[in-house]
Amino acid sequence: MLPFWITLAGAGLASAATKFAGVNIAGFDFGADTTGTANLASALPPLTALNGPDGGGQMAHFATNDGLNMFRLPVTWQYLINNNSTVTDTSTLDATNFGKYDMLMQSCLSTGANCILNVHNYARFNNKVIGQGGPTDAAFANLWSQLATKYANNTKVIFGVMNEPHDLPNLSTWTKTVQAAVTAIRKTGATNHMILLPGTDFSGAQTFISNGSAGNLSTVVNLDNSTTNLIFDVHKYLDSDGSGTHTDCVSNHVTDTFTPLAAFLKTAQRTAMLSETGGGNTTSCLTDLCQTLTFINANSDVFMGYAGWAAGGFDQTYALAETPIKAANGNYTDVPIVTQCIVGTRKNSTA
Ligand SMILES: *[C@@H]1O[C@H](CO)[C@@H](O)[C@H](O)[C@H]1NC(C)=O
Ligand SMILES: *[C@@H]1O[C@H](CO)[C@@H](O)[C@H](O)[C@H]1NC(C)=O
Ligand SMILES: *[C@@H]1O[C@H](CO)[C@@H](O)[C@H](O)[C@H]1NC(C)=O
Ligand SMILES: *[C@@H]1O[C@H](CO)[C@@H](O)[C@H](O)[C@H]1NC(C)=O
Ligand SMILES: *[C@@H]1O[C@H](CO)[C@@H](O)[C@H](O)[C@H]1NC(C)=O
Ligand SMILES: *[C@@H]1O[C@H](CO)[C@@H](O)[C@H](O)[C@H]1NC(C)=O
Ligand SMILES: *[C@@H]1O[C@H](CO)[C@@H](O)[C@H](O)[C@H]1NC(C)=O
Ligand SMILES: *[C@@H]1O[C@H](CO)[C@@H](O)[C@H](O)[C@H]1NC(C)=O
Ligand SMILES: *[C@@H]1O[C@H](CO)[C@@H](O)[C@H](O)[C@H]1NC(C)=O
């Protein structure tokens, strides 16, 4: 029989909340698709200073009024180099575009939060897989070396190596690509930053163990062969096909996904970050997502945190909007999925 406190934690009744919780602030990734192409004309910097949506004000609101402390800031590789047709082993960051992205990063950091720099390319550049017919590992390492150099002195920046790899010809080869990025980051002197390691199946939490991501990514190491601050990056949507495109949810996926994942992480003594999840403004999603995040908060020994998808450039017409609504007086009001699930499950979770 289990000691009573394990039973309680397992049921999500009593536990500390995860260290990190927050929301994705999308916009610099707009125009990207799952083939790794990017129409840069569609990128929408979520900053009023750049004549865009008020991502900075949203983050300040989330941090001040909701106690959220982590934001994920997606951007495409193409945007960072301002070239959506060509990348080489020596492509440099475009000063203007990186400068705009850095404005969002600084706006995030100014709230006191941790901020995930997320390259939103699905393991690809223009429909070709990195290290497997597309840009070389050296090209990807060069990108990360430049990015890590910019933030090497600030461990509040979390490096999200890649958004949602999928349909990889060879997962073992992809793991070498991830290792190349990690090595490049660490060599800049950014030795203590958290790095998020992305597996296949769109970083799907449900198949993380069964489809090889867990085993392969477990081999990725720091310069000293340790795995300190190397965190598995997982995503999970709760709609019928797990795509995050429907407003209704069908499961909290606690039993088939998060319980076995937590058990794996405990045994392996590793941690994971749920960097995308969400749901529509519906009874089914308010029920399921709150149950999912209650479980994640209750297992904060292995889950570092979570980020809802998404606010930033999305308006209220977006199916999974987590964008707060701005009143005439400038105050923000949260949508129910944020109030009840992203924020509420932490308030209900007491140590
Ligand atoms: C590249 O961006 C331009 C606009 O900046 C767009 O017209 C074009 O479709 C994009 N190309 C690709 C392959 O996405
Ligand atoms: C992209 O890079 C290629 C090769 O260097 C260059 O010919 C092209 O002009 C660049 N495109 C843009 C929009 O800078
Ligand atoms: C990192 O360096 C930049 C520029 O040199 C500086 O503005 C910033 O305050 C530094 N951040 C930290 C956390 O030391
Ligand atoms: C497992 O990964 C492979 C390669 O990325 C992919 O083709 C396949 O669809 C995945 N299987 C499942 C069940 O997701
Ligand atoms: C995948 O790539 C590895 C080397 O990275 C190679 O040893 C292995 O044979 C490849 N697997 C398949 C199925 O091609
Ligand atoms: C890597 O993934 C492949 C494909 O799913 C799998 O066959 C292999 O066992 C995995 N490697 C490790 C070390 O887990
Ligand atoms: C890391 O492990 C590799 C392979 O086992 C070994 O060659 C290398 O010397 C190790 N590096 C350090 C710093 O321990
Ligand atoms: C606006 O928000 C601030 C800070 O939360 C609060 O003190 C103030 O009462 C709010 N104003 C209105 C009109 O709701
Ligand atoms: C969410 O749904 C409820 C119930 O249908 C509705 O009253 C409310 O206006 C919706 N809120 C948003 C922000 O869409």
PDB file of N, CA, C and O in Angstrom, residues 32-40 75-89 91-92 119-136 139-140 143 162-163 165-166 168 174 177:
ATOM      1  N   ALA A  32       4.563  30.568 -40.790  1.00  0.00           N
ATOM      2  CA  ALA A  32       5.262  29.278 -40.819  1.00  0.00           C
ATOM      3  C   ALA A  32       4.254  28.162 -41.025  1.00  0.00           C
ATOM      4  O   ALA A  32       3.100  28.287 -40.630  1.00  0.00           O
ATOM      5  N   ASP A  33       4.673  27.079 -41.656  1.00  0.00           N
ATOM      6  CA  ASP A  33       3.815  25.900 -41.653  1.00  0.00           C
ATOM      7  C   ASP A  33       4.635  24.652 -41.332  1.00  0.00           C
ATOM      8  O   ASP A  33       5.848  24.729 -41.158  1.00  0.00           O
ATOM      9  N   THR A  34       3.941  23.522 -41.259  1.00  0.00           N
ATOM     10  CA  THR A  34       4.588  22.316 -40.740  1.00  0.00           C
ATOM     11  C   THR A  34       5.642  21.750 -41.680  1.00  0.00           C
ATOM     12  O   THR A  34       6.370  20.844 -41.308  1.00  0.00           O
ATOM     13  N   THR A  35       5.742  22.269 -42.904  1.00  0.00           N
ATOM     14  CA  THR A  35       6.823  21.849 -43.794  1.00  0.00           C
ATOM     15  C   THR A  35       8.083  22.693 -43.574  1.00  0.00           C
ATOM     16  O   THR A  35       9.077  22.510 -44.281  1.00  0.00           O
ATOM     17  N   GLY A  36       8.016  23.615 -42.624  1.00  0.00           N
ATOM     18  CA  GLY A  36       9.196  24.426 -42.334  1.00  0.00           C
ATOM     19  C   GLY A  36       9.424  25.555 -43.315  1.00  0.00           C
ATOM     20  O   GLY A  36      10.528  26.076 -43.419  1.00  0.00           O
ATOM     21  N   THR A  37       8.373  25.937 -44.036  1.00  0.00           N
ATOM     22  CA  THR A  37       8.473  27.141 -44.864  1.00  0.00           C
ATOM     23  C   THR A  37       7.952  28.330 -44.057  1.00  0.00           C
ATOM     24  O   THR A  37       7.258  28.158 -43.053  1.00  0.00           O
ATOM     25  N   ALA A  38       8.283  29.523 -44.505  1.00  0.00           N
ATOM     26  CA  ALA A  38       7.847  30.716 -43.790  1.00  0.00           C
ATOM     27  C   ALA A  38       7.607  31.839 -44.774  1.00  0.00           C
ATOM     28  O   ALA A  38       8.510  32.236 -45.500  1.00  0.00           O
ATOM     29  N   ASN A  39       6.377  32.320 -44.786  1.00  0.00           N
ATOM     30  CA  ASN A  39       6.079  33.525 -45.548  1.00  0.00           C
ATOM     31  C   ASN A  39       6.298  34.712 -44.613  1.00  0.00           C
ATOM     32  O   ASN A  39       5.470  34.994 -43.757  1.00  0.00           O
ATOM     33  N   LEU A  40       7.426  35.354 -44.786  1.00  0.00           N
ATOM     34  CA  LEU A  40       7.804  36.393 -43.821  1.00  0.00           C
ATOM     35  C   LEU A  40       6.861  37.587 -43.839  1.00  0.00           C
ATOM     36  O   LEU A  40       6.768  38.326 -42.859  1.00  0.00           O
ATOM     37  N   VAL A  75       9.580  31.927 -33.026  1.00  0.00           N
ATOM     38  CA  VAL A  75      10.082  32.706 -34.167  1.00  0.00           C
ATOM     39  C   VAL A  75      10.638  31.721 -35.196  1.00  0.00           C
ATOM     40  O   VAL A  75      11.163  30.673 -34.825  1.00  0.00           O
ATOM     41  N   THR A  76      10.504  32.049 -36.470  1.00  0.00           N
ATOM     42  CA  THR A  76      11.053  31.137 -37.482  1.00  0.00           C
ATOM     43  C   THR A  76      12.532  31.424 -37.746  1.00  0.00           C
ATOM     44  O   THR A  76      13.015  32.553 -37.582  1.00  0.00           O
ATOM     45  N   TRP A  77      13.215  30.370 -38.187  1.00  0.00           N
ATOM     46  CA  TRP A  77      14.618  30.505 -38.602  1.00  0.00           C
ATOM     47  C   TRP A  77      14.710  31.531 -39.731  1.00  0.00           C
ATOM     48  O   TRP A  77      15.586  32.404 -39.755  1.00  0.00           O
ATOM     49  N   GLN A  78      13.749  31.441 -40.654  1.00  0.00           N
ATOM     50  CA  GLN A  78      13.771  32.365 -41.792  1.00  0.00           C
ATOM     51  C   GLN A  78      13.696  33.820 -41.339  1.00  0.00           C
ATOM     52  O   GLN A  78      14.401  34.693 -41.874  1.00  0.00           O
ATOM     53  N   TYR A  79      12.846  34.095 -40.352  1.00  0.00           N
ATOM     54  CA  TYR A  79      12.731  35.472 -39.871  1.00  0.00           C
ATOM     55  C   TYR A  79      14.054  35.936 -39.277  1.00  0.00           C
ATOM     56  O   TYR A  79      14.501  37.070 -39.524  1.00  0.00           O
ATOM     57  N   LEU A  80      14.692  35.060 -38.509  1.00  0.00           N
ATOM     58  CA  LEU A  80      15.911  35.456 -37.805  1.00  0.00           C
ATOM     59  C   LEU A  80      17.044  35.822 -38.767  1.00  0.00           C
ATOM     60  O   LEU A  80      17.888  36.662 -38.446  1.00  0.00           O
ATOM     61  N   ILE A  81      17.062  35.176 -39.948  1.00  0.00           N
ATOM     62  CA  ILE A  81      18.113  35.499 -40.923  1.00  0.00           C
ATOM     63  C   ILE A  81      17.571  36.354 -42.068  1.00  0.00           C
ATOM     64  O   ILE A  81      18.318  36.698 -42.992  1.00  0.00           O
ATOM     65  N   ASN A  82      16.286  36.687 -41.990  1.00  0.00           N
ATOM     66  CA  ASN A  82      15.611  37.466 -43.029  1.00  0.00           C
ATOM     67  C   ASN A  82      15.869  36.925 -44.428  1.00  0.00           C
ATOM     68  O   ASN A  82      16.190  37.660 -45.359  1.00  0.00           O
ATOM     69  N   ASN A  83      15.696  35.609 -44.524  1.00  0.00           N
ATOM     70  CA  ASN A  83      15.827  35.005 -45.858  1.00  0.00           C
ATOM     71  C   ASN A  83      14.987  33.736 -45.859  1.00  0.00           C
ATOM     72  O   ASN A  83      15.330  32.773 -45.175  1.00  0.00           O
ATOM     73  N   ASN A  84      13.901  33.735 -46.597  1.00  0.00           N
ATOM     74  CA  ASN A  84      13.039  32.565 -46.571  1.00  0.00           C
ATOM     75  C   ASN A  84      13.267  31.643 -47.765  1.00  0.00           C
ATOM     76  O   ASN A  84      12.445  30.795 -48.058  1.00  0.00           O
ATOM     77  N   SER A  85      14.432  31.797 -48.408  1.00  0.00           N
ATOM     78  CA  SER A  85      14.730  30.872 -49.502  1.00  0.00           C
ATOM     79  C   SER A  85      16.047  30.140 -49.301  1.00  0.00           C
ATOM     80  O   SER A  85      16.214  29.033 -49.801  1.00  0.00           O
ATOM     81  N   THR A  86      16.986  30.737 -48.577  1.00  0.00           N
ATOM     82  CA  THR A  86      18.329  30.169 -48.522  1.00  0.00           C
ATOM     83  C   THR A  86      18.911  30.252 -47.122  1.00  0.00           C
ATOM     84  O   THR A  86      18.857  31.308 -46.489  1.00  0.00           O
ATOM     85  N   VAL A  87      19.500  29.142 -46.660  1.00  0.00           N
ATOM     86  CA  VAL A  87      20.302  29.167 -45.441  1.00  0.00           C
ATOM     87  C   VAL A  87      21.595  28.422 -45.736  1.00  0.00           C
ATOM     88  O   VAL A  87      21.597  27.442 -46.484  1.00  0.00           O
ATOM     89  N   THR A  88      22.688  28.939 -45.185  1.00  0.00           N
ATOM     90  CA  THR A  88      23.975  28.274 -45.383  1.00  0.00           C
ATOM     91  C   THR A  88      24.622  28.007 -44.024  1.00  0.00           C
ATOM     92  O   THR A  88      24.109  28.446 -42.995  1.00  0.00           O
ATOM     93  N   ASP A  89      25.771  27.332 -44.063  1.00  0.00           N
ATOM     94  CA  ASP A  89      26.480  27.020 -42.809  1.00  0.00           C
ATOM     95  C   ASP A  89      26.982  28.272 -42.103  1.00  0.00           C
ATOM     96  O   ASP A  89      27.341  28.221 -40.924  1.00  0.00           O
ATOM     97  N   SER A  91      25.261  31.449 -42.446  1.00  0.00           N
ATOM     98  CA  SER A  91      24.234  32.511 -42.429  1.00  0.00           C
ATOM     99  C   SER A  91      24.253  33.229 -41.089  1.00  0.00           C
ATOM    100  O   SER A  91      24.302  32.595 -40.028  1.00  0.00           O
ATOM    101  N   THR A  92      24.192  34.541 -41.143  1.00  0.00           N
ATOM    102  CA  THR A  92      24.220  35.316 -39.894  1.00  0.00           C
ATOM    103  C   THR A  92      22.828  35.847 -39.571  1.00  0.00           C
ATOM    104  O   THR A  92      21.996  36.042 -40.462  1.00  0.00           O
ATOM    105  N   VAL A 119      12.648  28.147 -31.763  1.00  0.00           N
ATOM    106  CA  VAL A 119      12.779  28.158 -33.218  1.00  0.00           C
ATOM    107  C   VAL A 119      11.672  27.275 -33.800  1.00  0.00           C
ATOM    108  O   VAL A 119      11.637  26.067 -33.586  1.00  0.00           O
ATOM    109  N   HIS A 120      10.770  27.907 -34.538  1.00  0.00           N
ATOM    110  CA  HIS A 120       9.475  27.294 -34.864  1.00  0.00           C
ATOM    111  C   HIS A 120       9.457  26.681 -36.271  1.00  0.00           C
ATOM    112  O   HIS A 120       8.667  27.067 -37.118  1.00  0.00           O
ATOM    113  N   ASN A 121      10.329  25.684 -36.488  1.00  0.00           N
ATOM    114  CA  ASN A 121      10.534  25.204 -37.862  1.00  0.00           C
ATOM    115  C   ASN A 121      10.256  23.736 -38.122  1.00  0.00           C
ATOM    116  O   ASN A 121      10.577  23.238 -39.202  1.00  0.00           O
ATOM    117  N   TYR A 122       9.724  22.997 -37.161  1.00  0.00           N
ATOM    118  CA  TYR A 122       9.286  21.613 -37.421  1.00  0.00           C
ATOM    119  C   TYR A 122      10.429  20.724 -37.918  1.00  0.00           C
ATOM    120  O   TYR A 122      10.223  19.821 -38.727  1.00  0.00           O
ATOM    121  N   ALA A 123      11.636  21.019 -37.460  1.00  0.00           N
ATOM    122  CA  ALA A 123      12.861  20.283 -37.830  1.00  0.00           C
ATOM    123  C   ALA A 123      13.286  20.498 -39.276  1.00  0.00           C
ATOM    124  O   ALA A 123      14.115  19.758 -39.806  1.00  0.00           O
ATOM    125  N   ARG A 124      12.746  21.534 -39.893  1.00  0.00           N
ATOM    126  CA  ARG A 124      12.958  21.717 -41.333  1.00  0.00           C
ATOM    127  C   ARG A 124      13.337  23.168 -41.695  1.00  0.00           C
ATOM    128  O   ARG A 124      13.131  24.088 -40.915  1.00  0.00           O
ATOM    129  N   PHE A 125      13.810  23.310 -42.917  1.00  0.00           N
ATOM    130  CA  PHE A 125      13.897  24.619 -43.569  1.00  0.00           C
ATOM    131  C   PHE A 125      13.386  24.399 -44.987  1.00  0.00           C
ATOM    132  O   PHE A 125      13.973  23.632 -45.752  1.00  0.00           O
ATOM    133  N   ASN A 126      12.275  25.024 -45.284  1.00  0.00           N
ATOM    134  CA  ASN A 126      11.667  24.903 -46.615  1.00  0.00           C
ATOM    135  C   ASN A 126      11.519  23.463 -47.081  1.00  0.00           C
ATOM    136  O   ASN A 126      11.987  23.079 -48.162  1.00  0.00           O
ATOM    137  N   ASN A 127      10.864  22.680 -46.250  1.00  0.00           N
ATOM    138  CA  ASN A 127      10.441  21.327 -46.603  1.00  0.00           C
ATOM    139  C   ASN A 127      11.579  20.307 -46.621  1.00  0.00           C
ATOM    140  O   ASN A 127      11.394  19.193 -47.090  1.00  0.00           O
ATOM    141  N   LYS A 128      12.740  20.690 -46.121  1.00  0.00           N
ATOM    142  CA  LYS A 128      13.850  19.737 -46.063  1.00  0.00           C
ATOM    143  C   LYS A 128      14.334  19.612 -44.618  1.00  0.00           C
ATOM    144  O   LYS A 128      14.573  20.632 -43.941  1.00  0.00           O
ATOM    145  N   VAL A 129      14.475  18.363 -44.164  1.00  0.00           N
ATOM    146  CA  VAL A 129      14.801  18.107 -42.755  1.00  0.00           C
ATOM    147  C   VAL A 129      16.262  18.459 -42.473  1.00  0.00           C
ATOM    148  O   VAL A 129      17.177  18.060 -43.219  1.00  0.00           O
ATOM    149  N   ILE A 130      16.471  19.167 -41.392  1.00  0.00           N
ATOM    150  CA  ILE A 130      17.829  19.555 -40.977  1.00  0.00           C
ATOM    151  C   ILE A 130      18.669  18.291 -40.765  1.00  0.00           C
ATOM    152  O   ILE A 130      18.234  17.357 -40.100  1.00  0.00           O
ATOM    153  N   GLY A 131      19.842  18.272 -41.371  1.00  0.00           N
ATOM    154  CA  GLY A 131      20.751  17.139 -41.196  1.00  0.00           C
ATOM    155  C   GLY A 131      20.358  15.903 -41.983  1.00  0.00           C
ATOM    156  O   GLY A 131      21.028  14.874 -41.919  1.00  0.00           O
ATOM    157  N   GLN A 132      19.240  15.989 -42.721  1.00  0.00           N
ATOM    158  CA  GLN A 132      18.767  14.829 -43.484  1.00  0.00           C
ATOM    159  C   GLN A 132      18.230  15.315 -44.823  1.00  0.00           C
ATOM    160  O   GLN A 132      17.068  15.113 -45.174  1.00  0.00           O
ATOM    161  N   GLY A 133      19.097  16.009 -45.568  1.00  0.00           N
ATOM    162  CA  GLY A 133      18.710  16.532 -46.879  1.00  0.00           C
ATOM    163  C   GLY A 133      18.521  18.027 -46.902  1.00  0.00           C
ATOM    164  O   GLY A 133      18.575  18.652 -47.959  1.00  0.00           O
ATOM    165  N   GLY A 134      18.289  18.610 -45.729  1.00  0.00           N
ATOM    166  CA  GLY A 134      18.115  20.058 -45.629  1.00  0.00           C
ATOM    167  C   GLY A 134      19.393  20.724 -45.145  1.00  0.00           C
ATOM    168  O   GLY A 134      20.490  20.224 -45.403  1.00  0.00           O
ATOM    169  N   PRO A 135      19.270  21.830 -44.427  1.00  0.00           N
ATOM    170  CA  PRO A 135      20.460  22.490 -43.877  1.00  0.00           C
ATOM    171  C   PRO A 135      21.281  21.494 -43.054  1.00  0.00           C
ATOM    172  O   PRO A 135      20.726  20.589 -42.434  1.00  0.00           O
ATOM    173  N   THR A 136      22.578  21.686 -43.055  1.00  0.00           N
ATOM    174  CA  THR A 136      23.443  20.767 -42.309  1.00  0.00           C
ATOM    175  C   THR A 136      23.312  21.002 -40.802  1.00  0.00           C
ATOM    176  O   THR A 136      22.840  22.052 -40.361  1.00  0.00           O
ATOM    177  N   ALA A 139      24.962  24.165 -39.987  1.00  0.00           N
ATOM    178  CA  ALA A 139      24.157  25.371 -40.189  1.00  0.00           C
ATOM    179  C   ALA A 139      23.248  25.628 -38.990  1.00  0.00           C
ATOM    180  O   ALA A 139      23.091  26.764 -38.537  1.00  0.00           O
ATOM    181  N   PHE A 140      22.667  24.550 -38.483  1.00  0.00           N
ATOM    182  CA  PHE A 140      21.766  24.685 -37.323  1.00  0.00           C
ATOM    183  C   PHE A 140      22.565  25.055 -36.072  1.00  0.00           C
ATOM    184  O   PHE A 140      22.138  25.897 -35.273  1.00  0.00           O
ATOM    185  N   LEU A 143      23.344  28.679 -36.175  1.00  0.00           N
ATOM    186  CA  LEU A 143      22.206  29.493 -35.736  1.00  0.00           C
ATOM    187  C   LEU A 143      22.176  29.568 -34.208  1.00  0.00           C
ATOM    188  O   LEU A 143      22.106  30.652 -33.618  1.00  0.00           O
ATOM    189  N   MET A 162      13.850  23.393 -30.976  1.00  0.00           N
ATOM    190  CA  MET A 162      13.051  23.275 -32.204  1.00  0.00           C
ATOM    191  C   MET A 162      11.596  22.976 -31.853  1.00  0.00           C
ATOM    192  O   MET A 162      11.321  22.133 -31.007  1.00  0.00           O
ATOM    193  N   ASN A 163      10.690  23.646 -32.540  1.00  0.00           N
ATOM    194  CA  ASN A 163       9.275  23.355 -32.385  1.00  0.00           C
ATOM    195  C   ASN A 163       8.848  22.157 -33.233  1.00  0.00           C
ATOM    196  O   ASN A 163       9.041  22.150 -34.455  1.00  0.00           O
ATOM    197  N   PRO A 165       9.259  18.709 -34.240  1.00  0.00           N
ATOM    198  CA  PRO A 165       9.747  17.817 -35.301  1.00  0.00           C
ATOM    199  C   PRO A 165       8.682  16.747 -35.607  1.00  0.00           C
ATOM    200  O   PRO A 165       7.922  16.354 -34.711  1.00  0.00           O
ATOM    201  N   HIS A 166       8.644  16.300 -36.835  1.00  0.00           N
ATOM    202  CA  HIS A 166       7.664  15.262 -37.203  1.00  0.00           C
ATOM    203  C   HIS A 166       8.119  14.566 -38.481  1.00  0.00           C
ATOM    204  O   HIS A 166       8.871  15.139 -39.284  1.00  0.00           O
ATOM    205  N   LEU A 168      10.241  12.322 -39.279  1.00  0.00           N
ATOM    206  CA  LEU A 168      11.684  12.349 -39.499  1.00  0.00           C
ATOM    207  C   LEU A 168      12.122  11.058 -40.170  1.00  0.00           C
ATOM    208  O   LEU A 168      11.730   9.974 -39.736  1.00  0.00           O
ATOM    209  N   TRP A 174      18.297  12.670 -36.275  1.00  0.00           N
ATOM    210  CA  TRP A 174      17.761  13.913 -35.704  1.00  0.00           C
ATOM    211  C   TRP A 174      18.378  14.188 -34.325  1.00  0.00           C
ATOM    212  O   TRP A 174      18.693  15.326 -33.966  1.00  0.00           O
ATOM    213  N   THR A 177      21.444  15.947 -34.593  1.00  0.00           N
ATOM    214  CA  THR A 177      21.202  17.374 -34.870  1.00  0.00           C
ATOM    215  C   THR A 177      20.938  18.130 -33.569  1.00  0.00           C
ATOM    216  O   THR A 177      21.468  19.228 -33.356  1.00  0.00           O
TER     217      THR A 177
END
